[in-house]
Structures are given as C-alpha cells and as structure tokens.
Short mmCIF file of C-alpha atoms in Angstrom, two decimals:
data_model
loop_
_atom_site.label_atom_id
_atom_site.label_comp_id
_atom_site.label_asym_id
_atom_site.label_seq_id
_atom_site.Cartn_x
_atom_site.Cartn_y
_atom_site.Cartn_z
CA UNK A 14 -17.27 34.16 -14.67
CA UNK A 15 -17.62 31.46 -12.02
CA UNK A 16 -15.25 31.62 -9.07
CA UNK A 17 -12.49 29.05 -9.39
CA UNK A 18 -11.58 26.51 -6.74
CA UNK A 19 -7.94 27.01 -5.74
CA UNK A 20 -5.85 23.94 -4.92
CA UNK A 21 -2.28 24.45 -3.77
CA UNK A 22 0.07 21.52 -4.16
CA UNK A 23 3.23 21.09 -2.11
CA UNK A 24 5.86 18.44 -2.87
CA UNK A 25 9.42 18.04 -1.71
CA UNK A 26 11.80 19.67 -4.25
CA UNK A 27 13.58 16.35 -4.89
CA UNK A 28 10.35 14.50 -5.66
CA UNK A 29 8.73 14.30 -9.07
CA UNK A 30 5.27 15.77 -9.30
CA UNK A 31 2.47 14.05 -11.20
CA UNK A 32 0.89 17.45 -11.91
CA UNK A 33 1.82 18.32 -15.49
CA UNK A 34 1.02 21.41 -17.57
CA UNK A 35 -1.67 19.37 -19.35
CA UNK A 36 -3.34 18.55 -16.04
CA UNK A 37 -3.16 22.22 -14.97
CA UNK A 38 -4.82 23.30 -18.23
CA UNK A 39 -7.50 20.60 -18.02
CA UNK A 40 -8.26 21.54 -14.41
CA UNK A 41 -8.57 25.22 -15.27
CA UNK A 42 -11.21 24.38 -17.88
CA UNK A 43 -13.17 22.70 -15.07
CA UNK A 44 -12.94 25.73 -12.78
CA UNK A 45 -10.02 24.46 -10.70
CA UNK A 46 -6.77 26.39 -10.32
CA UNK A 47 -3.78 24.19 -9.48
CA UNK A 48 -1.16 26.39 -7.83
CA UNK A 49 2.36 25.20 -7.08
CA UNK A 50 3.39 26.08 -3.53
CA UNK A 51 6.93 27.39 -3.13
CA UNK A 52 8.29 25.20 -0.31
CA UNK A 53 11.19 27.64 0.23
CA UNK A 54 8.82 30.45 1.22
CA UNK A 55 6.53 30.70 4.28
CA UNK A 56 3.19 29.10 3.49
CA UNK A 57 1.36 31.92 5.28
CA UNK A 58 2.55 34.32 2.56
CA UNK A 59 0.98 32.24 -0.20
CA UNK A 60 -2.56 31.53 -1.25
CA UNK A 61 -5.37 31.89 -0.51
CA UNK A 62 -6.26 28.24 -1.00
CA UNK A 63 -9.46 26.24 -0.73
CA UNK A 64 -7.48 23.02 -0.48
CA UNK A 65 -3.85 21.93 -0.17
CA UNK A 66 -2.60 18.68 -1.68
CA UNK A 67 0.66 17.76 0.03
CA UNK A 68 3.44 15.16 -0.12
CA UNK A 69 5.89 16.68 2.37
CA UNK A 70 8.42 14.84 4.52
CA UNK A 71 10.66 17.66 5.76
CA UNK A 72 9.87 18.35 9.42
CA UNK A 73 10.14 22.13 9.07
CA UNK A 74 7.79 22.21 6.07
CA UNK A 75 5.34 19.89 7.82
CA UNK A 76 5.34 22.17 10.87
CA UNK A 77 4.61 25.17 8.64
CA UNK A 78 1.73 23.26 7.06
CA UNK A 79 0.29 22.36 10.46
CA UNK A 80 0.55 25.97 11.64
CA UNK A 81 -1.14 27.17 8.46
CA UNK A 82 -3.92 24.63 8.95
CA UNK A 83 -4.53 25.73 12.55
CA UNK A 84 -4.85 29.36 11.39
CA UNK A 85 -7.01 28.40 8.39
CA UNK A 86 -9.27 25.57 9.61
CA UNK A 87 -11.58 25.88 6.58
CA UNK A 88 -8.77 24.90 4.19
CA UNK A 89 -8.91 21.18 3.44
CA UNK A 90 -5.53 19.45 3.77
CA UNK A 91 -5.16 16.28 1.71
CA UNK A 92 -3.97 14.67 3.79
CA UNK A 93 -2.88 15.86 7.27
CA UNK A 94 0.62 14.55 8.16
CA UNK A 95 -0.68 13.31 11.52
CA UNK A 96 -3.10 10.95 9.76
CA UNK A 97 -0.53 9.72 7.25
CA UNK A 98 1.82 8.80 10.10
CA UNK A 99 0.02 5.52 10.86
CA UNK A 100 1.01 4.19 7.42
CA UNK A 101 4.71 4.62 8.20
CA UNK A 102 4.66 1.54 10.44
CA UNK A 103 4.01 -1.69 8.54
CA UNK A 104 2.88 -3.54 11.64
CA UNK A 105 0.41 -1.03 13.06
CA UNK A 106 -1.02 -0.06 9.66
CA UNK A 107 -2.88 -3.37 9.45
CA UNK A 108 -4.49 -2.71 12.81
CA UNK A 109 -6.71 -0.36 10.80
CA UNK A 110 -8.00 -3.36 8.88
CA UNK A 111 -8.69 -5.29 12.07
CA UNK A 112 -10.58 -2.31 13.54
CA UNK A 113 -12.74 -1.73 10.49
CA UNK A 114 -13.49 -5.44 10.04
CA UNK A 115 -15.69 -5.26 13.14
CA UNK A 116 -18.10 -2.77 11.60
CA UNK A 117 -17.59 -2.92 7.81
CA UNK A 118 -17.50 -6.64 7.05
CA UNK A 119 -20.00 -7.69 4.35
CA UNK A 120 -22.85 -9.95 5.39
CA UNK A 121 -21.19 -13.25 6.28
CA UNK A 122 -23.54 -15.47 4.31
CA UNK A 123 -22.57 -18.78 2.77
CA UNK A 124 -20.62 -18.17 -0.43
CA UNK A 125 -20.07 -14.47 0.30
CA UNK A 126 -16.46 -13.19 0.18
CA UNK A 127 -14.59 -12.58 3.43
CA UNK A 128 -11.40 -10.66 4.16
CA UNK A 129 -8.72 -10.27 6.78
CA UNK A 130 -4.96 -9.81 7.17
CA UNK A 131 -2.05 -12.29 7.13
CA UNK A 132 -0.84 -13.72 10.41
CA UNK A 133 2.02 -11.45 11.43
CA UNK A 134 4.38 -10.50 14.25
CA UNK A 135 6.69 -7.59 15.00
CA UNK A 136 10.18 -8.72 16.04
CA UNK A 137 12.40 -6.10 17.64
CA UNK A 138 15.52 -8.10 18.55
CA UNK A 139 17.41 -11.27 17.62
CA UNK A 140 16.38 -13.20 20.75
CA UNK A 141 12.70 -12.63 19.99
CA UNK A 142 13.36 -13.63 16.40
CA UNK A 143 14.33 -17.12 17.48
CA UNK A 144 11.17 -17.39 19.58
CA UNK A 145 8.80 -16.74 16.68
CA UNK A 146 8.09 -20.44 16.22
CA UNK A 147 8.77 -21.50 19.81
CA UNK A 148 6.23 -23.52 21.79
CA UNK A 149 3.50 -21.18 22.99
CA UNK A 150 4.57 -18.48 20.53
CA UNK A 151 2.72 -17.18 17.52
CA UNK A 152 3.72 -20.23 15.47
CA UNK A 153 4.10 -18.66 12.06
CA UNK A 154 4.35 -21.09 9.16
CA UNK A 155 7.11 -20.85 6.57
CA UNK A 156 7.59 -19.28 4.14
CA UNK A 157 7.51 -15.80 5.68
CA UNK A 158 7.66 -12.34 4.21
CA UNK A 159 10.26 -10.15 5.92
CA UNK A 160 9.49 -6.41 5.88
CA UNK A 161 11.40 -3.55 7.56
CA UNK A 162 9.06 -2.14 10.19
CA UNK A 163 9.26 1.52 9.23
CA UNK A 164 8.41 3.04 5.85
CA UNK A 165 10.60 6.14 5.73
CA UNK A 166 11.20 6.59 2.02
CA UNK A 167 14.68 5.06 2.12
CA UNK A 168 15.77 2.26 -0.20
CA UNK A 169 16.25 0.00 2.81
CA UNK A 170 12.64 0.42 3.93
CA UNK A 171 11.48 -1.17 0.68
CA UNK A 172 13.79 -4.19 0.79
CA UNK A 173 11.33 -7.05 1.27
CA UNK A 174 12.45 -10.68 1.33
CA UNK A 175 11.07 -14.21 1.41
CA UNK A 176 12.24 -16.39 4.32
CA UNK A 177 11.86 -20.08 3.52
CA UNK A 178 13.08 -21.75 6.72
CA UNK A 179 14.67 -21.37 10.16
CA UNK A 180 18.21 -21.09 8.79
CA UNK A 181 17.18 -18.08 6.70
CA UNK A 182 15.20 -16.60 9.59
CA UNK A 183 18.40 -16.41 11.68
CA UNK A 184 19.84 -13.98 9.13
CA UNK A 185 16.96 -11.49 9.15
CA UNK A 186 17.78 -7.99 10.43
CA UNK A 187 15.55 -6.57 13.18
CA UNK A 188 13.31 -4.71 13.80
CA UNK A 189 11.20 -6.52 11.26
CA UNK A 190 7.61 -7.43 10.50
CA UNK A 191 7.18 -11.10 9.64
CA UNK A 192 4.06 -12.15 7.76
CA UNK A 193 3.01 -15.61 6.68
CA UNK A 194 3.27 -15.89 2.92
CA UNK A 195 -0.06 -16.99 1.44
CA UNK A 196 -0.27 -18.61 -1.99
CA UNK A 197 -2.46 -16.39 -4.14
CA UNK A 198 -2.01 -17.53 -7.72
CA UNK A 199 0.74 -15.03 -8.47
CA UNK A 200 -1.71 -12.13 -8.86
CA UNK A 201 -2.21 -9.09 -6.63
CA UNK A 202 -5.11 -6.65 -6.78
CA UNK A 203 -4.11 -3.00 -6.44
CA UNK A 204 -6.94 -0.85 -5.15
CA UNK A 205 -6.71 2.94 -5.55
CA UNK A 206 -8.84 5.12 -3.31
CA UNK A 207 -9.48 8.82 -4.02
CA UNK A 208 -12.13 10.08 -1.67
CA UNK A 209 -15.21 7.98 -2.35
CA UNK A 210 -13.93 6.86 -5.75
CA UNK A 211 -12.44 3.35 -5.84
CA UNK A 212 -10.62 1.65 -8.70
CA UNK A 213 -9.26 -1.91 -8.64
CA UNK A 214 -6.66 -3.29 -11.03
CA UNK A 215 -4.59 -6.47 -11.15
CA UNK A 216 -0.85 -6.95 -11.46
CA UNK A 217 1.81 -9.62 -11.37
CA UNK A 218 2.90 -10.82 -7.92
CA UNK A 219 5.12 -13.48 -6.36
CA UNK A 220 4.47 -17.02 -7.62
CA UNK A 221 3.02 -19.71 -5.37
CA UNK A 222 5.48 -21.66 -3.21
CA UNK A 223 5.33 -25.41 -2.66
CA UNK A 224 6.31 -27.34 0.47
CA UNK A 225 9.21 -28.87 -1.47
CA UNK A 226 10.82 -25.45 -1.94
CA UNK A 227 11.11 -24.65 1.78
CA UNK A 228 14.45 -26.41 2.32
CA UNK A 229 16.23 -24.99 -0.72
CA UNK A 230 17.12 -21.44 0.33
CA UNK A 231 19.32 -20.88 3.41
CA UNK A 232 19.22 -17.07 3.16
CA UNK A 233 16.43 -14.50 2.91
CA UNK A 234 15.63 -14.03 -0.78
CA UNK A 235 14.88 -10.46 -1.99
CA UNK A 236 11.60 -10.18 -3.87
CA UNK A 237 13.49 -9.18 -7.01
CA UNK A 238 15.29 -12.54 -7.01
CA UNK A 239 12.27 -14.79 -6.43
CA UNK A 240 12.03 -17.14 -9.39
CA UNK A 241 9.13 -16.82 -11.79
CA UNK A 242 9.53 -20.12 -13.65
CA UNK A 243 7.32 -20.69 -16.71
CA UNK A 244 4.36 -22.96 -16.11
CA UNK A 245 3.22 -25.88 -18.28
CA UNK A 246 0.57 -23.57 -19.68
CA UNK A 247 3.21 -21.22 -21.08
CA UNK A 248 2.23 -19.79 -24.46
CA UNK A 249 4.52 -18.72 -27.29
CA UNK A 250 2.57 -15.49 -27.52
CA UNK A 251 2.03 -14.67 -23.86
CA UNK A 252 4.40 -14.74 -20.88
CA UNK A 253 3.63 -16.74 -17.76
CA UNK A 254 2.98 -13.53 -15.81
CA UNK A 255 0.65 -12.18 -18.50
CA UNK A 256 -1.31 -15.44 -18.50
CA UNK A 257 -1.78 -15.35 -14.74
CA UNK A 258 -3.08 -11.79 -14.85
CA UNK A 259 -5.29 -12.52 -17.86
CA UNK A 260 -6.93 -15.49 -16.12
CA UNK A 261 -7.33 -13.88 -12.68
CA UNK A 262 -10.91 -13.07 -11.68
CA UNK A 263 -11.36 -9.65 -10.13
CA UNK A 264 -12.67 -9.49 -6.54
CA UNK A 265 -16.32 -8.48 -6.17
CA UNK A 266 -16.91 -4.73 -6.37
CA UNK A 267 -18.95 -4.91 -3.17
CA UNK A 268 -15.98 -6.32 -1.25
CA UNK A 269 -13.48 -3.81 -2.63
CA UNK A 270 -15.83 -0.91 -1.91
CA UNK A 271 -16.51 -2.21 1.59
CA UNK A 272 -12.79 -2.42 2.45
CA UNK A 273 -12.06 0.99 0.91
CA UNK A 274 -14.90 2.62 2.85
CA UNK A 275 -13.75 1.04 6.09
CA UNK A 276 -10.13 2.12 5.59
CA UNK A 277 -11.18 5.69 4.79
CA UNK A 278 -13.13 5.84 8.02
CA UNK A 279 -10.41 4.12 10.06
CA UNK A 280 -7.54 6.29 8.79
CA UNK A 281 -9.30 9.54 7.89
CA UNK A 282 -7.30 9.60 4.64
CA UNK A 283 -8.56 10.70 1.22
CA UNK A 284 -5.73 9.26 -0.90
CA UNK A 285 -4.36 5.75 -0.53
CA UNK A 286 -4.05 2.39 -2.13
CA UNK A 287 -3.98 -1.08 -0.66
CA UNK A 288 -2.75 -4.46 -1.84
CA UNK A 289 -5.28 -7.29 -1.87
CA UNK A 290 -4.78 -10.99 -2.63
CA UNK A 291 -7.09 -13.99 -2.88
CA UNK A 292 -6.10 -16.93 -0.66
CA UNK A 293 -5.66 -19.95 -2.94
CA UNK A 294 -6.45 -22.40 -0.12
CA UNK A 295 -9.63 -20.76 1.20
CA UNK A 296 -12.37 -20.19 -1.31
CA UNK A 297 -13.42 -16.55 -1.66
CA UNK A 298 -11.19 -15.27 1.16
CA UNK A 299 -9.07 -12.15 0.61
CA UNK A 300 -6.18 -10.61 2.54
CA UNK A 301 -5.07 -6.98 2.82
CA UNK A 302 -1.25 -6.96 2.77
CA UNK A 303 -0.22 -3.30 2.75
CA UNK A 304 -1.71 0.18 2.79
CA UNK A 305 0.20 2.99 1.09
CA UNK A 306 -0.37 6.72 1.05
CA UNK A 307 -1.06 8.28 -2.36
CA UNK A 308 1.32 6.08 -4.36
CA UNK A 309 1.27 5.84 -8.14
CA UNK A 310 -0.81 8.99 -8.58
CA UNK A 311 0.12 9.12 -12.27
CA UNK A 312 -1.50 5.68 -12.63
CA UNK A 313 -4.58 7.05 -10.90
CA UNK A 314 -4.78 9.83 -13.45
CA UNK A 315 -4.45 7.37 -16.31
CA UNK A 316 -7.27 5.35 -14.77
CA UNK A 317 -9.50 8.48 -14.87
CA UNK A 318 -9.67 8.96 -11.13
CA UNK A 319 -9.46 12.74 -11.61
#
C-alpha cells in the first residue's frame, strides 16, 4: 500500500472548519490523511505531519506552531503566521500589488489590459483627516471608501462605509484607510488562489455613483445600506443585481493569472483571494481592492480547487 501524505489541520475551537467527513473520506481515497490537530495539546506531541494547514489567531497556539516549525523545517506550513501578518493591515497589503506590478505586469501593448490599485491614504488622526483634500495633499476625489486599518477578525474591522462628501468625512473614525471609490458597473471579480491554481468568479458589488449623489448623504453610509435601485433594464424574471452579473465580461485569464502569480511571489502565501474590479471610465483597466487570507474555503471546494 502506498504511503499516505499526512496533513494536519489546526483551527481555533470557535471557528467553523470547512473540512467535513466527506472531504476526509475523499482525501483518504487519494492517499491523503487529513488529521485534526488538538489545539489544547502541545503540537510537539502530535503528528508526524508532512504538512500543516492552519487558521490560528491565538498567540500561544501560534507560538507553539512556530516552535514546531523551527524543530521540523521539512514540514510545510500553509501558511506561516509571519507571512499572513501583512494582510492584517489594509493599507500596507496593497503595497504588495505595487511591488509586483514592477516585475509582473503584462506586456503594455495597445489594447492590452492593465492593472493597479485605487488611490488611497492612511489617516491616523482627526487633524490629518481634514487635510486629506487640502492644497498640496493627496487630493482624493469623493466618494471615498472608508475602511478600518486593521483586519483583526472583529465585527468592527469589517465595517466599511461610503463617504460622499466633506461633511461625512468629518464623522469618520480614525485610524482609517480612505480609498477613492471607482465606478465599476456594480460587479466585482473574486479571484481564489490555491498554490498555482487560480479560479475567478463574479459577484454583485456596490452600484455606480453619479456626481449628483455626492451632496445627498451627510454621514458615512455602511455598505449594507447603499441603495441598489432597479435600473431601466430591470426584468420581471431577473433582479437588477443578477442582470449586472450576467452581462459582466470576465477579465482575461492572462491578467488574472499574472496578478495571482505576482501576489504569490510578493507575499509567499499559498492560500488567498483578492477582489478585482474593472474601471468603468478607463477601458480595460482593472484595480485590486483587497487581499484576504484563505477566505471562503468552502466556496473553493465547491469550485473544485481541491
């Protein structure tokens, strides 16, 4: 009988695992043993493992994992906590895109797609907040997307808002990352990356915003409250959101693969996804908005990534 490949998986006890009994059985038929790691016991007493798949956030458990890795350098950790750390800061995470753009941009020929990141700024205090659009400053254009700087798993870290004007900007809590909102046809492309395998899907996003709307809202508007009004093309059989997704053209595979490859090299991560939009005002230009570590793994499984 062929020797099996042993993968230990470690998740925080309060987090749901995407590894079901069916997945364990299917993996075993392919020569892979999926072994649940007991996070209440020393990692050194468990195993042996060829690979460890981890989603830990507890500092003590992370330290144990790092110590285990140093004593067992041949065991692949997917992914090391030190590499995931860069994705906890919404501002610095996009620096990865800027770095990889220098060496992984597709040939910039006429008609070929290009990519980049939204214009953004990190604001750490109220005084700096009021200087965002000051003379000589970054000069961001409204509307803006307001994002808490740190991604720490809390509800607050995922409370994103739209800021339509200066009055609303005054009410934003710092520290915050402000990004220019870019009209993108109400469709976002979600790109899942598992090692060298890349899968792109499309989903509903925020609707486009007109200049006339910028004076209406005097407070930051949470994403969940942004209006999705039906368009003139509304069908009795299909919602406005479904129509937008149905009509959206997928980005070229070459572009998606290029960005995924560059992000893998820049971050050193095996599991991630990133949000991509097409700029409605600039033909064939795409923007990377966010990079997330191993989110929606159940969706990945359904999309046959494993």
